[in-house]
Short mmCIF file of C-alpha atoms and ligand atoms in Angstrom, two decimals:
data_model
loop_
_atom_site.label_atom_id
_atom_site.label_comp_id
_atom_site.label_asym_id
_atom_site.label_seq_id
_atom_site.Cartn_x
_atom_site.Cartn_y
_atom_site.Cartn_z
CA MET S 1 0.20 0.15 0.06
CA LYS S 2 1.99 3.52 -0.97
CA ARG S 3 1.80 5.28 2.46
CA ARG S 4 2.33 9.30 2.67
CA ILE S 5 3.48 11.23 5.15
CA LEU S 6 1.67 14.46 5.93
CA ASN S 7 2.06 14.97 9.97
CA ILE S 8 5.59 14.22 11.36
CA ALA S 9 6.27 14.45 15.27
CA CYS S 10 10.42 14.75 16.44
CA ILE S 11 11.09 13.66 19.56
CA GLY S 12 14.31 15.68 20.66
CA ALA S 13 14.76 19.36 19.86
CA GLY S 14 18.48 19.72 19.83
CA TYR S 15 20.77 20.37 18.13
CA VAL S 16 19.74 18.52 15.28
CA GLY S 17 15.78 18.06 15.16
CA GLY S 18 15.50 21.36 15.50
CA PRO S 19 17.29 22.69 12.29
CA THR S 20 16.25 19.29 10.48
CA MET S 21 12.71 19.80 11.08
CA ALA S 22 12.68 23.37 10.37
CA VAL S 23 14.26 22.63 6.83
CA ILE S 24 11.19 19.68 6.19
CA ALA S 25 8.82 22.49 7.43
CA ASP S 26 10.43 24.82 4.93
CA ARG S 27 10.77 22.51 2.11
CA CYS S 28 7.31 20.70 2.24
CA PRO S 29 4.56 23.17 3.34
CA HIS S 30 1.81 20.56 2.90
CA VAL S 31 3.18 18.58 6.10
CA SER S 32 2.74 19.54 9.54
CA VAL S 33 5.59 19.10 11.86
CA THR S 34 5.79 19.29 16.04
CA VAL S 35 9.14 18.60 17.99
CA ILE S 36 8.55 17.76 21.29
CA ASP S 37 11.33 17.79 23.72
CA LEU S 38 11.28 17.27 27.63
CA ASN S 39 13.33 20.01 28.09
CA GLU S 40 10.80 22.74 28.64
CA ALA S 41 13.44 25.97 28.80
CA ARG S 42 14.70 24.57 25.45
CA VAL S 43 11.40 24.21 24.03
CA ALA S 44 10.59 27.78 25.56
CA ALA S 45 13.64 29.07 23.55
CA TRP S 46 12.78 27.47 20.03
CA ASN S 47 9.33 29.45 20.61
CA SER S 48 11.45 32.75 21.38
CA GLU S 49 13.58 35.37 19.43
CA ALA S 50 16.72 33.76 21.16
CA LEU S 51 17.09 30.58 19.83
CA PRO S 52 18.62 27.93 21.50
CA VAL S 53 21.14 26.85 18.76
CA TYR S 54 23.28 29.37 16.88
CA GLU S 55 23.53 28.17 12.94
CA PRO S 56 23.58 30.69 10.04
CA GLY S 57 19.96 31.01 8.17
CA LEU S 58 18.24 29.07 11.26
CA ASP S 59 16.37 32.32 12.13
CA GLU S 60 15.12 32.85 8.68
CA VAL S 61 14.14 29.82 8.50
CA ILE S 62 12.07 29.57 11.70
CA ARG S 63 10.73 32.41 10.89
CA ARG S 64 8.90 31.35 7.66
CA THR S 65 7.75 28.13 9.40
CA ARG S 66 7.16 28.47 13.16
CA GLY S 67 3.20 28.71 13.69
CA ARG S 68 2.56 27.87 9.92
CA ASN S 69 3.31 24.22 9.76
CA LEU S 70 6.03 23.87 12.58
CA ARG S 71 5.68 23.74 15.97
CA PHE S 72 7.40 22.93 19.44
CA ILE S 73 5.69 21.70 22.39
CA PRO S 74 7.36 20.31 25.93
CA GLN S 75 6.92 16.49 25.95
CA ARG S 76 4.14 16.37 28.29
CA GLU S 77 1.47 18.07 25.79
CA GLY S 78 3.48 15.46 23.33
CA ALA S 79 0.92 12.34 23.26
CA ALA S 80 -1.56 13.63 20.59
CA ALA S 81 0.80 14.76 18.15
CA VAL S 82 2.85 11.30 18.29
CA ALA S 83 -1.18 9.97 17.72
CA ALA S 84 -1.57 12.03 14.55
CA ALA S 85 1.25 11.45 13.22
CA ASP S 86 2.43 9.07 10.43
CA ALA S 87 5.91 9.40 10.97
CA VAL S 88 7.89 9.95 14.14
CA PHE S 89 11.71 11.09 13.94
CA ILE S 90 13.65 9.98 17.48
CA SER S 91 16.09 12.80 17.34
CA VAL S 92 17.33 12.34 21.46
CA ASN S 93 20.91 12.30 22.34
CA THR S 94 22.97 9.14 22.80
CA PRO S 95 25.85 9.40 24.63
CA THR S 96 28.64 7.32 25.96
CA LYS S 97 27.23 4.90 28.80
CA THR S 98 28.56 5.87 32.10
CA GLN S 99 27.99 2.73 34.31
CA GLY S 100 27.11 -0.61 32.97
CA PRO S 101 28.13 -2.93 30.52
CA GLY S 102 30.14 -1.52 28.31
CA ALA S 103 30.56 1.72 30.42
CA GLY S 104 32.99 4.39 28.68
CA LYS S 105 32.81 2.85 25.04
CA ALA S 106 29.18 1.76 24.04
CA SER S 107 26.36 4.17 23.06
CA ASP S 108 23.87 4.94 26.05
CA LEU S 109 20.76 3.69 24.07
CA GLY S 110 18.18 4.88 27.43
CA TYR S 111 17.16 8.31 26.01
CA VAL S 112 16.07 6.53 22.29
CA GLU S 113 14.62 3.27 24.60
CA ALA S 114 12.60 6.15 26.35
CA CYS S 115 11.26 7.62 23.26
CA ALA S 116 10.14 4.14 21.58
CA ARG S 117 8.36 3.49 24.56
CA TYR S 118 6.25 6.65 24.53
CA ILE S 119 5.39 6.49 20.38
CA ALA S 120 4.32 2.60 22.13
CA GLU S 121 2.39 4.15 24.08
CA HIS S 122 0.72 6.82 22.63
CA ALA S 123 1.10 6.11 19.00
CA GLN S 124 -2.37 5.52 16.62
CA GLY S 125 -3.15 3.56 13.21
CA HIS S 126 0.64 2.78 11.26
CA THR S 127 3.15 4.67 12.14
CA ILE S 128 6.47 5.18 10.71
CA VAL S 129 9.56 5.26 13.32
CA ILE S 130 12.91 7.04 12.29
CA GLU S 131 16.07 6.83 13.85
CA LYS S 132 17.37 10.17 13.21
CA SER S 133 19.61 10.14 16.25
CA THR S 134 23.02 8.14 15.72
CA MET S 135 22.52 4.90 16.88
CA PRO S 136 24.73 1.39 16.98
CA VAL S 137 24.16 -1.06 14.83
CA ARG S 138 21.49 -3.40 15.28
CA ALA S 139 19.85 -0.77 17.44
CA ALA S 140 16.80 -1.02 15.46
CA ASP S 141 16.26 -4.14 17.18
CA THR S 142 15.81 -3.06 20.40
CA ILE S 143 13.22 -0.51 19.01
CA LYS S 144 11.77 -3.10 17.45
CA ARG S 145 10.80 -5.09 20.92
CA ILE S 146 9.62 -2.15 22.81
CA LEU S 147 7.21 -1.15 20.22
CA ALA S 148 6.08 -4.45 19.89
CA THR S 149 5.03 -4.00 23.37
CA SER S 150 2.51 -1.09 22.62
CA PRO S 151 -1.00 -1.54 24.57
CA GLY S 152 -2.65 -0.37 21.28
CA VAL S 153 -3.28 -1.94 18.12
CA GLY S 154 -1.05 0.52 16.24
CA THR S 155 1.34 -1.05 13.73
CA PHE S 156 5.05 0.20 12.82
CA ASP S 157 8.17 0.17 10.51
CA VAL S 158 11.25 0.96 11.72
CA LEU S 159 13.58 2.86 9.38
CA SER S 160 17.06 4.33 10.09
CA ASN S 161 17.96 7.83 8.57
CA PRO S 162 20.95 9.28 10.29
CA GLU S 163 21.98 13.03 9.75
CA PHE S 164 25.14 13.80 8.32
CA LEU S 165 24.44 17.82 9.10
CA ALA S 166 27.61 19.47 10.45
CA GLU S 167 27.35 22.19 12.73
CA GLY S 168 27.79 25.84 11.81
CA THR S 169 26.91 24.27 8.45
CA ALA S 170 23.67 23.13 9.27
CA ILE S 171 21.14 24.86 7.12
CA ARG S 172 23.09 24.41 4.48
CA ASP S 173 24.14 20.66 4.80
CA LEU S 174 20.56 20.21 5.07
CA GLU S 175 19.35 22.41 2.10
CA LYS S 176 21.64 21.12 -0.26
CA PRO S 177 23.07 17.28 1.41
CA ASP S 178 25.58 15.28 -0.30
CA ARG S 179 22.85 12.36 0.48
CA VAL S 180 20.04 11.41 2.30
CA LEU S 181 20.34 8.00 3.89
CA ILE S 182 17.93 5.81 4.46
CA GLY S 183 17.52 2.15 5.47
CA GLY S 184 14.54 -0.07 6.04
CA GLU S 185 13.28 -3.52 5.65
CA THR S 186 9.75 -2.14 3.67
CA PRO S 187 10.11 -0.73 0.62
CA ALA S 188 6.80 1.31 1.47
CA ALA S 189 8.08 2.65 4.28
CA VAL S 190 11.39 3.59 2.66
CA ASP S 191 9.53 5.29 -0.13
CA ALA S 192 7.47 7.39 1.77
CA LEU S 193 10.27 8.94 3.55
CA ALA S 194 11.79 9.23 0.35
CA GLU S 195 9.08 11.07 -0.59
CA VAL S 196 9.36 13.90 1.79
CA TYR S 197 12.97 14.69 0.92
CA ALA S 198 12.20 14.09 -2.84
CA HIS S 199 10.65 17.94 -2.38
CA TRP S 200 14.16 19.62 -2.42
CA VAL S 201 16.91 16.61 -2.59
CA PRO S 202 17.48 14.88 -6.36
CA ASP S 203 16.78 11.29 -6.58
CA GLN S 204 20.19 10.16 -6.98
CA ALA S 205 21.06 11.84 -3.66
CA ILE S 206 18.64 10.02 -1.65
CA LEU S 207 20.69 6.52 -0.87
CA ARG S 208 18.50 2.86 0.19
CA THR S 209 20.14 0.64 2.09
CA GLY S 210 19.22 -2.05 4.36
CA LEU S 211 18.69 -1.19 8.07
CA TRP S 212 22.00 -2.33 9.40
CA SER S 213 24.16 -0.52 6.54
CA ALA S 214 22.72 2.60 7.32
CA GLU S 215 22.93 2.06 11.38
CA LEU S 216 26.72 1.26 10.80
CA SER S 217 27.21 3.81 7.65
CA LYS S 218 26.93 6.52 10.13
CA LEU S 219 29.12 4.98 12.53
CA ALA S 220 31.30 4.69 10.20
CA ALA S 221 31.51 8.35 7.93
CA ASN S 222 32.00 10.00 11.55
CA ALA S 223 35.05 7.74 12.32
CA PHE S 224 36.40 8.06 9.03
CA LEU S 225 36.30 11.76 9.19
CA ALA S 226 37.82 11.35 12.56
CA GLN S 227 40.73 9.55 11.04
CA ARG S 228 41.48 11.85 8.37
CA VAL S 229 41.93 14.76 11.59
CA SER S 230 44.00 12.92 13.40
CA SER S 231 46.07 11.42 10.41
CA ILE S 232 46.69 15.07 9.38
CA ASN S 233 47.26 16.01 12.99
CA ALA S 234 50.31 12.95 13.08
CA ILE S 235 51.71 14.74 10.41
CA SER S 236 51.60 17.90 11.92
CA ALA S 237 53.88 16.90 14.52
CA LEU S 238 56.50 15.55 12.28
CA CYS S 239 56.16 19.07 9.90
CA GLU S 240 57.35 20.87 13.59
CA VAL S 241 60.03 18.95 13.81
CA THR S 242 61.37 18.81 10.03
CA GLY S 243 60.83 22.02 8.85
CA ALA S 244 57.93 20.86 6.91
CA GLN S 245 54.69 23.33 6.52
CA VAL S 246 51.79 21.10 7.08
CA GLU S 247 49.34 23.59 4.94
CA GLU S 248 51.61 22.42 2.23
CA VAL S 249 51.33 18.79 2.75
CA ALA S 250 47.82 19.05 2.90
CA LYS S 251 47.53 20.81 -0.21
CA VAL S 252 49.68 18.05 -2.54
CA LEU S 253 47.70 15.05 -0.23
CA GLY S 254 44.31 17.01 -1.44
CA THR S 255 45.23 17.11 -5.39
CA ASP S 256 44.87 13.47 -5.21
CA THR S 257 41.75 13.28 -6.73
CA ARG S 258 41.62 9.32 -4.34
CA ILE S 259 41.98 11.51 -1.27
CA GLY S 260 40.33 14.71 -1.67
CA PRO S 261 41.14 18.46 -0.19
CA LYS S 262 38.47 18.38 2.77
CA PHE S 263 39.26 17.49 6.53
CA LEU S 264 43.20 17.89 5.87
CA LYS S 265 43.21 21.08 8.04
CA ALA S 266 45.87 20.42 11.11
CA SER S 267 44.24 21.45 14.30
CA VAL S 268 44.55 21.37 18.25
CA GLY S 269 42.43 18.35 17.65
CA TYR S 270 39.12 17.65 17.16
CA GLY S 271 35.93 18.38 19.03
CA GLY S 272 32.48 18.32 19.68
CA SER S 273 29.73 15.89 20.85
CA CYS S 274 29.89 12.85 17.97
CA PHE S 275 33.65 12.01 16.78
CA LYS S 276 34.84 10.65 20.38
CA LYS S 277 31.56 9.28 20.97
CA ASP S 278 30.85 7.70 17.68
CA LEU S 279 34.51 6.58 17.68
CA LEU S 280 34.29 4.60 21.39
CA SER S 281 31.04 3.21 20.13
CA LEU S 282 32.08 1.46 17.07
CA VAL S 283 35.12 0.50 18.91
CA TYR S 284 33.12 -1.00 21.44
CA LEU S 285 31.06 -2.60 18.70
CA CYS S 286 34.28 -4.45 17.61
CA GLU S 287 35.19 -5.58 20.44
CA PHE S 288 31.49 -6.89 21.48
CA TYR S 289 32.00 -8.98 18.39
CA GLY S 290 35.58 -9.99 19.18
CA LEU S 291 37.14 -7.86 16.64
CA THR S 292 40.25 -7.12 18.63
CA GLU S 293 42.62 -4.82 15.84
CA PRO S 294 39.67 -3.11 13.80
CA ALA S 295 38.85 -2.06 17.82
CA ALA S 296 42.55 -1.25 18.41
CA TYR S 297 42.68 0.60 15.09
CA TRP S 298 39.67 3.16 15.78
CA GLN S 299 40.89 3.35 19.12
CA SER S 300 44.03 4.92 17.76
CA VAL S 301 42.82 7.65 16.15
CA GLN S 302 40.82 8.99 19.56
CA ASP S 303 44.34 8.64 21.42
CA LEU S 304 46.40 10.72 18.85
CA ASN S 305 43.66 13.19 19.29
CA GLU S 306 44.49 13.03 23.09
CA TRP S 307 47.95 13.28 22.31
CA GLN S 308 47.86 16.27 19.97
CA LYS S 309 45.68 18.44 22.89
CA ARG S 310 48.04 17.39 25.13
CA ARG S 311 51.21 18.33 23.64
CA PHE S 312 49.60 21.69 22.30
CA ALA S 313 48.77 22.58 26.09
CA GLN S 314 52.18 21.74 27.23
CA MET S 315 53.87 23.81 24.95
CA ALA S 316 51.71 26.94 26.06
CA ALA S 317 51.93 25.88 29.58
CA THR S 318 55.82 25.92 29.42
CA HIS S 319 55.95 28.98 27.76
CA ALA S 320 53.88 30.92 30.27
CA LYS S 321 55.36 29.43 32.99
CA LYS S 322 58.93 30.72 32.22
CA HIS S 323 57.05 34.01 32.02
CA GLY S 324 54.33 35.53 34.08
CA GLY S 325 52.00 32.10 33.99
CA VAL S 326 49.01 34.57 32.30
CA VAL S 327 47.35 32.75 28.85
CA ALA S 328 44.67 34.34 27.16
CA VAL S 329 42.96 31.50 25.42
CA LEU S 330 40.79 32.64 21.81
CA GLY S 331 37.97 30.53 21.11
CA LEU S 332 36.30 27.84 23.09
CA ALA S 333 33.82 26.26 20.69
CA PHE S 334 34.71 23.14 19.16
CA LYS S 335 34.48 25.11 15.54
CA LYS S 336 33.32 28.34 14.36
CA ASN S 337 29.85 29.42 13.62
CA THR S 338 28.72 27.53 16.39
CA ASN S 339 28.00 28.40 20.13
CA ASP S 340 28.42 24.81 21.25
CA PHE S 341 31.35 23.53 23.06
CA ARG S 342 30.52 19.97 23.40
CA GLU S 343 34.11 18.03 23.46
CA SER S 344 35.79 21.02 22.18
CA PRO S 345 39.57 20.71 22.76
CA ALA S 346 39.24 24.12 24.61
CA ILE S 347 37.82 22.08 27.86
CA ASP S 348 40.92 19.47 27.69
CA ILE S 349 43.44 22.61 27.13
CA CYS S 350 42.26 24.85 29.87
CA ASN S 351 42.43 21.95 32.23
CA HIS S 352 45.81 21.15 31.29
CA LEU S 353 46.66 24.36 31.79
CA LEU S 354 44.69 25.11 34.88
CA ALA S 355 46.66 21.79 36.52
CA GLU S 356 50.19 23.49 35.62
CA GLY S 357 49.45 26.54 37.84
CA VAL S 358 48.44 29.11 34.75
CA ARG S 359 46.06 31.55 35.18
CA LEU S 360 43.08 31.94 31.96
CA ARG S 361 41.53 34.93 30.36
CA LEU S 362 38.93 33.65 28.40
CA GLN S 363 37.17 34.93 24.78
CA ASP S 364 34.27 33.28 22.55
CA GLU S 365 32.06 35.15 20.60
CA ARG S 366 29.22 33.01 21.29
CA VAL S 367 29.98 30.56 23.74
CA ASP S 368 27.87 31.49 26.81
CA ALA S 369 31.03 31.76 29.44
CA LYS S 370 29.14 30.59 33.01
CA ALA S 371 27.91 27.07 30.79
CA PHE S 372 31.87 26.79 29.83
CA GLY S 373 33.30 27.68 33.20
CA GLU S 374 31.35 25.06 34.60
CA VAL S 375 32.43 21.71 32.66
CA LEU S 376 36.13 22.69 33.94
CA VAL S 377 37.52 20.63 36.61
CA ASP S 378 36.06 22.21 39.96
CA GLU S 379 39.21 22.92 42.14
CA TYR S 380 40.29 24.74 39.28
CA LYS S 381 37.61 27.13 39.54
CA ALA S 382 39.18 30.32 40.87
CA GLY S 383 41.75 30.27 38.31
CA PHE S 384 40.18 31.46 35.22
CA SER S 385 37.76 34.92 34.30
CA PHE S 386 36.23 35.58 30.80
CA PHE S 387 35.89 38.34 28.19
CA ARG S 388 33.79 39.45 25.54
CA GLU S 389 36.83 41.37 23.70
CA VAL S 390 40.11 39.72 22.40
CA THR S 391 42.07 42.94 23.58
CA GLU S 392 40.84 42.22 27.48
CA ALA S 393 41.17 38.77 27.75
CA ALA S 394 45.18 39.63 25.74
CA GLN S 395 45.68 42.14 28.66
CA GLY S 396 49.16 41.02 30.26
CA ALA S 397 49.11 37.79 28.68
CA ASP S 398 52.35 35.43 28.47
CA ALA S 399 50.50 33.23 25.85
CA ILE S 400 47.71 34.17 23.88
CA LEU S 401 46.15 30.66 22.22
CA VAL S 402 43.72 30.52 19.35
CA LEU S 403 41.85 27.33 20.01
CA THR S 404 38.84 28.42 17.45
CA GLU S 405 39.23 29.35 13.69
CA TRP S 406 36.62 32.19 14.37
CA ASP S 407 37.15 34.91 11.63
CA GLN S 408 37.46 37.32 13.59
CA TYR S 409 41.34 36.05 14.66
CA THR S 410 42.42 35.93 11.01
CA LYS S 411 42.34 39.97 11.42
CA LEU S 412 43.42 40.89 14.59
CA ASP S 413 44.85 44.07 15.47
CA TRP S 414 48.45 42.63 16.48
CA ARG S 415 49.81 46.39 16.99
CA LYS S 416 46.59 46.73 20.10
CA LEU S 417 47.12 43.30 21.02
CA SER S 418 51.17 43.93 21.61
CA THR S 419 50.62 47.03 23.67
CA VAL S 420 48.37 45.11 26.24
CA ALA S 421 50.23 41.68 26.57
CA ALA S 422 53.32 40.80 28.52
CA ALA S 423 56.42 41.57 27.15
CA GLY S 424 57.94 38.02 25.79
CA VAL S 425 54.57 36.77 24.83
CA MET S 426 53.63 34.50 22.27
CA ILE S 427 51.20 33.25 20.05
CA PHE S 428 50.13 29.38 19.88
CA ASP S 429 48.19 29.23 16.62
CA GLY S 430 46.19 25.70 17.18
CA ARG S 431 44.24 26.72 13.75
CA THR S 432 46.68 27.95 11.24
CA VAL S 433 44.27 31.36 11.22
CA VAL S 434 46.81 34.03 12.44
CA ASP S 435 49.30 35.40 9.38
CA PRO S 436 52.84 34.97 11.48
CA VAL S 437 54.49 37.63 9.62
CA ALA S 438 51.38 40.64 10.50
CA ALA S 439 51.77 39.19 13.85
CA GLY S 440 55.73 39.09 13.58
CA ALA S 441 55.83 42.97 12.31
CA ALA S 442 53.75 44.03 15.40
CA GLY S 443 56.72 42.38 17.28
CA LEU S 444 54.28 38.91 18.53
CA PRO S 445 56.57 35.47 18.07
CA VAL S 446 53.74 32.91 16.82
CA PHE S 447 53.75 29.38 17.25
CA THR S 448 51.30 27.41 14.18
CA VAL S 449 50.41 23.94 14.49
CA GLY S 450 52.31 21.73 12.08
CA ILE S 451 54.73 24.61 11.12
CA GLY S 452 56.43 25.96 14.23
CA ALA S 453 57.50 28.55 15.32
CA ALA S 454 57.77 31.52 12.57
CA LYS S 455 61.59 32.39 11.55
P1 LIG E 501 21.06 17.56 21.61
O1 LIG E 501 21.52 16.57 23.08
O2 LIG E 501 21.11 19.15 21.58
O3 LIG E 501 19.51 17.11 21.88
C1 LIG E 501 18.85 16.16 22.46
C2 LIG E 501 17.43 16.36 23.10
O4 LIG E 501 16.44 14.99 23.04
C3 LIG E 501 17.47 17.39 23.93
O5 LIG E 501 16.43 18.62 24.18
C4 LIG E 501 16.65 16.47 25.48
O6 LIG E 501 16.28 17.24 26.11
C5 LIG E 501 15.99 15.76 24.15
N1 LIG E 501 15.39 14.56 24.84
C6 LIG E 501 16.17 13.58 25.55
N2 LIG E 501 15.49 12.39 25.83
C7 LIG E 501 13.92 12.70 25.51
C8 LIG E 501 12.77 11.98 25.54
N3 LIG E 501 12.33 11.18 26.12
N4 LIG E 501 11.86 13.09 25.07
C9 LIG E 501 11.63 14.13 24.64
N5 LIG E 501 13.03 14.70 24.69
C10 LIG E 501 13.97 13.78 24.91
O7 LIG E 501 21.62 16.24 21.12
P2 LIG E 501 21.96 16.72 19.52
O8 LIG E 501 23.31 17.06 19.10
O9 LIG E 501 20.61 17.28 18.88
O10 LIG E 501 22.20 14.71 18.99
C11 LIG E 501 21.42 14.21 18.77
C12 LIG E 501 21.30 12.49 17.91
O11 LIG E 501 21.81 13.00 16.65
C13 LIG E 501 22.38 11.69 18.47
O12 LIG E 501 22.55 10.42 18.47
C14 LIG E 501 23.95 12.96 17.88
O13 LIG E 501 24.88 11.46 18.15
C15 LIG E 501 23.08 12.99 16.25
N6 LIG E 501 23.59 13.66 15.41
C16 LIG E 501 24.40 15.01 15.84
C17 LIG E 501 24.75 15.68 15.03
C18 LIG E 501 25.13 17.06 15.63
O14 LIG E 501 25.90 18.09 14.89
N7 LIG E 501 25.04 17.77 17.01
C19 LIG E 501 24.94 15.38 13.63
C20 LIG E 501 24.46 14.24 13.41
C21 LIG E 501 24.00 13.53 13.87
C1 LIG E 502 30.69 15.82 12.37
C2 LIG E 502 30.23 15.51 10.67
O1 LIG E 502 30.96 16.07 10.07
C3 LIG E 502 28.95 15.44 9.99
O2 LIG E 502 28.77 15.06 9.18
C4 LIG E 502 28.02 15.06 11.09
O3 LIG E 502 26.98 14.59 11.20
C5 LIG E 502 28.44 15.15 12.78
O4 LIG E 502 29.80 15.02 13.17
C6 LIG E 502 27.71 14.43 13.79
O5 LIG E 502 27.77 13.37 13.49
O6 LIG E 502 27.62 14.79 14.75
P1 LIG E 502 30.98 18.34 13.47
O7 LIG E 502 31.22 17.45 14.65
O8 LIG E 502 29.33 19.18 13.89
O9 LIG E 502 29.96 17.05 12.62
O10 LIG E 502 31.40 19.33 12.86
P2 LIG E 502 33.09 19.34 11.77
O11 LIG E 502 33.01 20.15 10.73
O12 LIG E 502 32.98 17.87 11.10
O13 LIG E 502 34.27 18.98 12.79
C7 LIG E 502 33.95 18.25 13.92
C8 LIG E 502 35.74 18.67 14.81
O14 LIG E 502 36.92 18.53 13.86
C9 LIG E 502 35.82 19.91 14.56
O15 LIG E 502 36.33 20.24 16.35
C10 LIG E 502 36.75 20.63 13.93
O16 LIG E 502 37.31 21.85 14.08
C11 LIG E 502 38.09 19.35 13.38
N1 LIG E 502 38.31 19.28 12.23
C12 LIG E 502 37.69 19.40 10.84
C13 LIG E 502 39.89 19.69 12.27
O17 LIG E 502 40.56 19.67 12.99
N2 LIG E 502 40.35 19.37 10.74
C14 LIG E 502 39.56 19.77 9.47
O18 LIG E 502 40.19 19.65 8.32
C15 LIG E 502 38.24 19.34 9.47
#
């Protein structure tokens, strides 16, 4: 039987659920979309002018859709939306388990299971349940088992439709995705979801696979991306000691069409809410199936990332401690154009510097300073303060670290900074965004990741 999706509910109004549903509502004005979340403050923010997620272009999409065919509601009011839905997306967090079997590596499916129970309780008629969250392979089995306990007369299909958007470019990625992936066992359900995306995604970009391939492809895609960053970061360390320049090496690598130019930017390490948790989930899956060598291979990608953060922090700490022990940290977000600092390299680097007894002056144009302070180690809480302006953060600094590639750091007023920073200050550029010639001309020496100290 041909199915059509005209009513969508999405559980989870986070970085994925909010923007994804907003773009579906924008591109499919005939579809009614309701986003449900347990976190009432977040729902209120989605219904306000100060959206909880900062993404270029998101405000405009929300302005066009909210109150038309998109609404955000608290979970306690969500039962009717699930009952009316032809399709329910599950877009909740799948963090690393902190206890029980697999703790420290395996994905915690507790939030997903709670959603499946909620859907089982409230769904009516036939409902397509869609995994939008990133799941371990075969998670759909767990969802199906829970749905089978549904007390009602509802029937279900389960699809895997993982999301590939990157933060900071979410709207662009959603509007022009490289591909949309739909994994499922029932062609009618797969077709119904494909028909929604077909309103703006070309047919050849809608990939159809089995359920398990779709689930695993998402984990594998993030692992491959993380592996590229760790690979170039491993090369960056070798560049610094040999006189090679990582940007030149990356350019050469990228012109090989088999390798391609993207994701070859040396850095202080990758961050974000997903690479680490998804890699660890993959490591756990390999271990679970007795695949020791593949597990060790993927683990090494994460280990290299930890090492890169540590060695950068240590270089800066050593320099700062030879002087007055004050460090300005520019950039707390895990990448530019987002207010998200989950697993940001800045967290580990700041904790490392604080443990070395260094005092920190922190600055970021988007990150909420109070929330960032809360994730730093408790016993160091007296060791840091926040500033909105770069010039204020740089007051008396012996080292200035650039940890996020915000555009503003490419065009800083080096002369002004040299007048406020301490004598003997050194810039540690962890994102290759600082022009060492311009900074050097103002008397500020620069150490760049993958290049070393400017001569
Ligand atoms: P998030 O933490 O920003 O949002 C998750 C939301 O789900 C929260 O607002 C939370 O309150 C809500 N929630 C949790 N349990 C709930 C329940 N039972 N009922 C109602 N609401 C509930 O997470 P996110 O960044 O949007 O990520 C969601 C999923 O998407 C994860 O699996 C992640 O791996 C995946 N993903 C994330 C990104 C990204 O860029 N952040 C990209 C692709 C995939
Ligand atoms: C990543 C993937 O790119 C998305 O496809 C995926 O959907 C998402 O994870 C997810 O599953 O959550 P995201 O984490 O938002 O997206 O951002 P990326 O652009 O991938 O950057 C991740 C980290 O790697 C950042 O800290 C970034 O600065 C770093 N990075 C990236 C580098 O250090 N060098 C690079 O060349 C690229």
